[in-house]
Amino acid sequence: MVVDDHASARQSVADVLGMAGYQVVACASAVEALNRLADTPADVIVTDLQMPGMSGLEFIAELGSRRISSQVLMITAHASVATAVEAMRLGAFDYLEKPFDAAQLEDSVRKACERGRLLSQDAAPATGSAAAGTPGPATGPATGPAMIGSSPAMRTLREQIARVAHTDETVLICGESCVGKELIAGAIHAQSVRAAGPLVGLNCPTLSEQLAESELFG
């Protein structure tokens, strides 16, 4: 879904994403977008910042209050560190400054789609050996992200998670894209003494050096 009150900008983004193979719905305002989302869910929303009636930041906040799970990309010609940080705080996946090229937009949307798929998989009810009646390893958390599988590698992974979760050590989780690094981080958090507190994720590759510094250190 592309949300921008300027018709030419809205059509330009829609054309780029349409050529990349996405099904695109274009809206001229945040209010129109919210109305459309009630009947037509969107995997990714690309929204402008400055719009009449409801700004991009207000739009993102409203998406959060309505528990709409779409990944959000904010684009603007009026970029600043403050608005970028606020957009990320409200739940935006990425923040693009105009002018941007088509490859940059396509790459950001692709990453947002991947993240949305991972989150939907993590939120899905667990299936597999446990559902079939085979008990899983006792080292897994009673609550928290579902980790499916009972292979030797998965048993070893669960044992490693249980060992480090109760320490104050810094943990580095390495792996290729989409193998479940965020899922492992969630499992460690769920078994740690900090389980009652928030787990904050930050997608560093999407941030500039200055924005990453501001987000991490204030």
C-alpha atoms as a printed R data frame, in Angstrom:
    type eleno elety resid chain resno       x       y       z
1   ATOM     1    CA   MET     A     1   0.000   0.000   0.000
2   ATOM     2    CA   VAL     A     2   1.364   3.421  -1.017
3   ATOM     3    CA   VAL     A     3   0.073   6.438   0.945
4   ATOM     4    CA   ASP     A     4   0.933   9.922  -0.321
5   ATOM     5    CA   ASP     A     5  -1.189  13.022  -0.863
6   ATOM     6    CA   HIS     A     6   0.871  14.043  -3.932
7   ATOM     7    CA   ALA     A     7  -0.512  12.156  -6.921
8   ATOM     8    CA   SER     A     8   2.714  12.161  -8.941
9   ATOM     9    CA   ALA     A     9   4.844  10.882  -6.041
10  ATOM    10    CA   ARG     A    10   2.222   8.294  -5.142
11  ATOM    11    CA   GLN     A    11   2.042   7.021  -8.715
12  ATOM    12    CA   SER     A    12   5.819   6.962  -9.064
13  ATOM    13    CA   VAL     A    13   6.260   4.693  -6.038
14  ATOM    14    CA   ALA     A    14   3.326   2.526  -7.125
15  ATOM    15    CA   ASP     A    15   4.828   2.133 -10.605
16  ATOM    16    CA   VAL     A    16   8.226   1.097  -9.247
17  ATOM    17    CA   LEU     A    17   6.717  -1.533  -6.959
18  ATOM    18    CA   GLY     A    18   4.279  -2.701  -9.615
19  ATOM    19    CA   MET     A    19   7.158  -3.250 -12.045
20  ATOM    20    CA   ALA     A    20   8.923  -5.236  -9.313
21  ATOM    21    CA   GLY     A    21   5.964  -7.646  -9.220
22  ATOM    22    CA   TYR     A    22   4.044  -6.399  -6.177
23  ATOM    23    CA   GLN     A    23   0.289  -5.891  -6.049
24  ATOM    24    CA   VAL     A    24  -0.071  -2.222  -5.149
25  ATOM    25    CA   VAL     A    25  -2.956  -0.246  -3.639
26  ATOM    26    CA   ALA     A    26  -2.537   3.561  -3.723
27  ATOM    27    CA   CYS     A    27  -4.206   5.918  -1.220
28  ATOM    28    CA   ALA     A    28  -4.242   9.718  -1.156
29  ATOM    29    CA   SER     A    29  -4.430  10.051   2.646
30  ATOM    30    CA   ALA     A    30  -3.867   8.168   5.871
31  ATOM    31    CA   VAL     A    31  -7.612   8.169   6.555
32  ATOM    32    CA   GLU     A    32  -8.302   6.540   3.188
33  ATOM    33    CA   ALA     A    33  -5.575   3.994   3.896
34  ATOM    34    CA   LEU     A    34  -7.056   3.068   7.274
35  ATOM    35    CA   ASN     A    35 -10.462   2.583   5.670
36  ATOM    36    CA   ARG     A    36  -8.982   0.372   2.950
37  ATOM    37    CA   LEU     A    37  -6.967  -1.667   5.464
38  ATOM    38    CA   ALA     A    38 -10.186  -2.653   7.235
39  ATOM    39    CA   ASP     A    39 -11.044  -4.791   4.199
40  ATOM    40    CA   THR     A    40  -7.731  -5.148   2.341
41  ATOM    41    CA   PRO     A    41  -4.714  -6.090   4.502
42  ATOM    42    CA   ALA     A    42  -1.290  -5.005   3.239
43  ATOM    43    CA   ASP     A    43   2.028  -6.729   3.880
44  ATOM    44    CA   VAL     A    44   3.932  -3.445   3.552
45  ATOM    45    CA   ILE     A    45   2.813   0.187   3.760
46  ATOM    46    CA   VAL     A    46   4.936   2.917   2.155
47  ATOM    47    CA   THR     A    47   3.806   6.251   3.566
48  ATOM    48    CA   ASP     A    48   4.792   9.881   3.187
49  ATOM    49    CA   LEU     A    49   5.581  11.940   6.290
50  ATOM    50    CA   GLN     A    50   3.856  15.256   5.704
51  ATOM    51    CA   MET     A    51   0.213  14.788   4.732
52  ATOM    52    CA   PRO     A    52  -2.874  16.902   5.485
53  ATOM    53    CA   GLY     A    53  -5.301  15.641   8.123
54  ATOM    54    CA   MET     A    54  -3.089  12.915   9.559
55  ATOM    55    CA   SER     A    55   0.691  12.966   9.271
56  ATOM    56    CA   GLY     A    56   2.821   9.925   8.572
57  ATOM    57    CA   LEU     A    57   3.879   9.703  12.214
58  ATOM    58    CA   GLU     A    58   0.274   9.925  13.389
59  ATOM    59    CA   PHE     A    59  -0.624   7.275  10.820
60  ATOM    60    CA   ILE     A    60   2.030   4.872  12.143
61  ATOM    61    CA   ALA     A    61   0.838   5.459  15.707
62  ATOM    62    CA   GLU     A    62  -2.749   4.724  14.650
63  ATOM    63    CA   LEU     A    63  -1.665   1.516  12.916
64  ATOM    64    CA   GLY     A    64  -0.076   0.431  16.178
65  ATOM    65    CA   SER     A    65  -3.133   1.285  18.255
66  ATOM    66    CA   ARG     A    66  -5.306  -0.759  15.871
67  ATOM    67    CA   ARG     A    67  -2.805  -3.654  15.990
68  ATOM    68    CA   ILE     A    68  -2.383  -3.632  12.217
69  ATOM    69    CA   SER     A    69   0.662  -5.818  11.594
70  ATOM    70    CA   SER     A    70   1.785  -4.320   8.262
71  ATOM    71    CA   GLN     A    71   5.463  -3.397   7.985
72  ATOM    72    CA   VAL     A    72   5.776   0.372   7.481
73  ATOM    73    CA   LEU     A    73   8.298   2.315   5.387
74  ATOM    74    CA   MET     A    74   8.321   6.087   5.737
75  ATOM    75    CA   ILE     A    75   9.500   8.295   2.887
76  ATOM    76    CA   THR     A    76   9.941  12.046   3.043
77  ATOM    77    CA   ALA     A    77  11.674  15.016   1.455
78  ATOM    78    CA   HIS     A    78  11.853  16.640   4.914
79  ATOM    79    CA   ALA     A    79  14.174  14.181   6.602
80  ATOM    80    CA   SER     A    80  15.665  14.732  10.023
81  ATOM    81    CA   VAL     A    81  17.207  12.503  12.659
82  ATOM    82    CA   ALA     A    82  14.398  13.412  15.067
83  ATOM    83    CA   THR     A    83  11.589  12.306  12.748
84  ATOM    84    CA   ALA     A    84  13.489   9.184  11.712
85  ATOM    85    CA   VAL     A    85  14.022   8.136  15.325
86  ATOM    86    CA   GLU     A    86  10.379   8.874  16.153
87  ATOM    87    CA   ALA     A    87   9.198   6.836  13.162
88  ATOM    88    CA   MET     A    88  11.325   3.877  14.284
89  ATOM    89    CA   ARG     A    89  10.100   4.254  17.868
90  ATOM    90    CA   LEU     A    90   6.500   4.079  16.680
91  ATOM    91    CA   GLY     A    91   7.242   0.880  14.788
92  ATOM    92    CA   ALA     A    92   8.413   1.838  11.290
93  ATOM    93    CA   PHE     A    93  10.663  -0.745   9.646
94  ATOM    94    CA   ASP     A    94  12.628   1.707   7.521
95  ATOM    95    CA   TYR     A    95  12.961   5.400   6.716
96  ATOM    96    CA   LEU     A    96  13.861   6.617   3.219
97  ATOM    97    CA   GLU     A    97  14.824  10.156   2.272
98  ATOM    98    CA   LYS     A    98  13.683  11.619  -1.055
99  ATOM    99    CA   PRO     A    99  15.025  11.411  -3.642
100 ATOM   100    CA   PHE     A   100  15.718   7.681  -3.523
101 ATOM   101    CA   ASP     A   101  16.333   5.315  -6.410
102 ATOM   102    CA   ALA     A   102  14.134   2.412  -7.421
103 ATOM   103    CA   ALA     A   103  16.658  -0.202  -6.279
104 ATOM   104    CA   GLN     A   104  16.764   1.294  -2.785
105 ATOM   105    CA   LEU     A   105  12.971   1.244  -2.517
106 ATOM   106    CA   GLU     A   106  12.689  -2.309  -3.852
107 ATOM   107    CA   ASP     A   107  15.382  -3.541  -1.451
108 ATOM   108    CA   SER     A   108  13.668  -1.965   1.542
109 ATOM   109    CA   VAL     A   109  10.263  -3.382   0.592
110 ATOM   110    CA   ARG     A   110  11.784  -6.837   0.061
111 ATOM   111    CA   LYS     A   111  13.385  -6.770   3.516
112 ATOM   112    CA   ALA     A   112  10.115  -5.571   5.042
113 ATOM   113    CA   CYS     A   113   8.253  -8.478   3.412
114 ATOM   114    CA   GLU     A   114  10.829 -10.931   4.773
115 ATOM   115    CA   ARG     A   115  10.489  -9.520   8.278
116 ATOM   116    CA   GLY     A   116   6.685  -9.670   8.085
117 ATOM   117    CA   ARG     A   117   6.820 -13.331   7.053
118 ATOM   118    CA   LEU     A   118   9.182 -14.185   9.914
119 ATOM   119    CA   LEU     A   119   6.988 -12.431  12.461
120 ATOM   120    CA   SER     A   120   3.863 -14.175  11.183
121 ATOM   121    CA   GLN     A   121   5.636 -17.548  11.419
122 ATOM   122    CA   ASP     A   122   6.763 -16.790  14.967
123 ATOM   123    CA   ALA     A   123   3.206 -15.825  15.942
124 ATOM   124    CA   ALA     A   124   1.633 -18.971  14.423
125 ATOM   125    CA   PRO     A   125   0.627 -21.819  16.763
126 ATOM   126    CA   ALA     A   126   3.341 -24.441  17.102
127 ATOM   127    CA   THR     A   127   2.906 -27.589  15.002
128 ATOM   128    CA   GLY     A   128   5.072 -30.621  14.354
129 ATOM   129    CA   SER     A   129   6.286 -33.267  16.783
130 ATOM   130    CA   ALA     A   130   4.635 -31.736  19.843
131 ATOM   131    CA   ALA     A   131   1.278 -31.538  18.053
132 ATOM   132    CA   ALA     A   132   1.661 -35.162  17.023
133 ATOM   133    CA   GLY     A   133   2.077 -36.202  20.642
134 ATOM   134    CA   THR     A   134   5.874 -36.431  20.830
135 ATOM   135    CA   PRO     A   135   7.132 -34.488  23.852
136 ATOM   136    CA   GLY     A   136   9.702 -31.794  23.136
137 ATOM   137    CA   PRO     A   137  12.883 -31.082  25.074
138 ATOM   138    CA   ALA     A   138  12.329 -29.864  28.615
139 ATOM   139    CA   THR     A   139  14.884 -27.061  28.197
140 ATOM   140    CA   GLY     A   140  12.553 -24.889  26.094
141 ATOM   141    CA   PRO     A   141  10.612 -22.016  27.625
142 ATOM   142    CA   ALA     A   142   7.067 -22.610  28.836
143 ATOM   143    CA   THR     A   143   6.098 -19.342  27.170
144 ATOM   144    CA   GLY     A   144   7.633 -17.173  24.479
145 ATOM   145    CA   PRO     A   145   8.512 -17.773  20.814
146 ATOM   146    CA   ALA     A   146   7.767 -21.249  19.512
147 ATOM   147    CA   MET     A   147  10.841 -23.155  18.344
148 ATOM   148    CA   ILE     A   148   9.734 -26.167  16.346
149 ATOM   149    CA   GLY     A   149  11.856 -29.293  15.864
150 ATOM   150    CA   SER     A   150  13.447 -32.153  17.832
151 ATOM   151    CA   SER     A   151  16.533 -32.956  15.746
152 ATOM   152    CA   PRO     A   152  19.931 -33.275  17.477
153 ATOM   153    CA   ALA     A   153  20.864 -29.799  16.206
154 ATOM   154    CA   MET     A   154  17.680 -28.276  17.641
155 ATOM   155    CA   ARG     A   155  18.195 -30.044  20.970
156 ATOM   156    CA   THR     A   156  21.734 -28.660  21.132
157 ATOM   157    CA   LEU     A   157  20.456 -25.195  20.293
158 ATOM   158    CA   ARG     A   158  17.846 -25.339  23.059
159 ATOM   159    CA   GLU     A   159  20.518 -26.445  25.538
160 ATOM   160    CA   GLN     A   160  22.744 -23.529  24.526
161 ATOM   161    CA   ILE     A   161  19.849 -21.092  24.918
162 ATOM   162    CA   ALA     A   162  19.071 -22.453  28.388
163 ATOM   163    CA   ARG     A   163  22.716 -22.087  29.441
164 ATOM   164    CA   VAL     A   164  23.192 -18.479  28.328
165 ATOM   165    CA   ALA     A   165  19.703 -17.171  29.158
166 ATOM   166    CA   HIS     A   166  20.362 -17.092  32.905
167 ATOM   167    CA   THR     A   167  23.677 -15.235  32.619
168 ATOM   168    CA   ASP     A   168  24.528 -11.575  32.105
169 ATOM   169    CA   GLU     A   169  26.857 -12.344  29.204
170 ATOM   170    CA   THR     A   170  26.542 -10.609  25.831
171 ATOM   171    CA   VAL     A   171  25.413 -13.073  23.144
172 ATOM   172    CA   LEU     A   172  26.193 -12.836  19.430
173 ATOM   173    CA   ILE     A   173  23.833 -14.863  17.215
174 ATOM   174    CA   CYS     A   174  25.211 -15.459  13.708
175 ATOM   175    CA   GLY     A   175  23.490 -16.873  10.645
176 ATOM   176    CA   GLU     A   176  22.229 -16.210   7.154
177 ATOM   177    CA   SER     A   177  19.122 -14.153   6.482
178 ATOM   178    CA   CYS     A   178  15.819 -15.770   7.538
179 ATOM   179    CA   VAL     A   179  17.320 -18.661   9.547
180 ATOM   180    CA   GLY     A   180  15.653 -17.464  12.769
181 ATOM   181    CA   LYS     A   181  18.152 -15.285  14.629
182 ATOM   182    CA   GLU     A   182  15.354 -13.087  16.013
183 ATOM   183    CA   LEU     A   183  13.488 -16.212  17.138
184 ATOM   184    CA   ILE     A   184  16.548 -17.375  19.095
185 ATOM   185    CA   ALA     A   185  16.939 -13.913  20.640
186 ATOM   186    CA   GLY     A   186  13.297 -14.064  21.714
187 ATOM   187    CA   ALA     A   187  13.782 -17.503  23.271
188 ATOM   188    CA   ILE     A   188  16.822 -16.286  25.228
189 ATOM   189    CA   HIS     A   189  14.863 -13.264  26.443
190 ATOM   190    CA   ALA     A   190  11.863 -15.398  27.438
191 ATOM   191    CA   GLN     A   191  14.073 -17.556  29.711
192 ATOM   192    CA   SER     A   192  16.120 -14.701  31.157
193 ATOM   193    CA   VAL     A   193  15.624 -12.724  34.363
194 ATOM   194    CA   ARG     A   194  14.576  -9.827  32.091
195 ATOM   195    CA   ALA     A   195  11.626 -11.736  30.614
196 ATOM   196    CA   ALA     A   196   9.119  -9.352  32.203
197 ATOM   197    CA   GLY     A   197  10.767  -6.377  30.483
198 ATOM   198    CA   PRO     A   198  10.719  -5.332  26.836
199 ATOM   199    CA   LEU     A   199  12.748  -6.956  24.067
200 ATOM   200    CA   VAL     A   200  13.832  -4.153  21.719
201 ATOM   201    CA   GLY     A   201  14.870  -4.946  18.145
202 ATOM   202    CA   LEU     A   202  16.841  -2.559  15.949
203 ATOM   203    CA   ASN     A   203  17.493  -3.203  12.247
204 ATOM   204    CA   CYS     A   204  20.935  -1.564  12.044
205 ATOM   205    CA   PRO     A   205  21.634  -2.109   8.283
206 ATOM   206    CA   THR     A   206  18.705   0.174   7.426
207 ATOM   207    CA   LEU     A   207  20.111   3.065   9.483
208 ATOM   208    CA   SER     A   208  22.797   5.572   8.642
209 ATOM   209    CA   GLU     A   209  25.792   5.810  10.987
210 ATOM   210    CA   GLN     A   210  24.422   8.997  12.561
211 ATOM   211    CA   LEU     A   211  20.907   7.604  13.004
212 ATOM   212    CA   ALA     A   212  22.212   4.361  14.517
213 ATOM   213    CA   GLU     A   213  24.277   6.369  17.011
214 ATOM   214    CA   SER     A   214  21.245   8.467  17.952
215 ATOM   215    CA   GLU     A   215  18.960   5.459  18.278
216 ATOM   216    CA   LEU     A   216  21.402   3.420  20.388
217 ATOM   217    CA   PHE     A   217  22.939   6.115  22.569
218 ATOM   218    CA   GLY     A   218  20.496   9.054  22.503
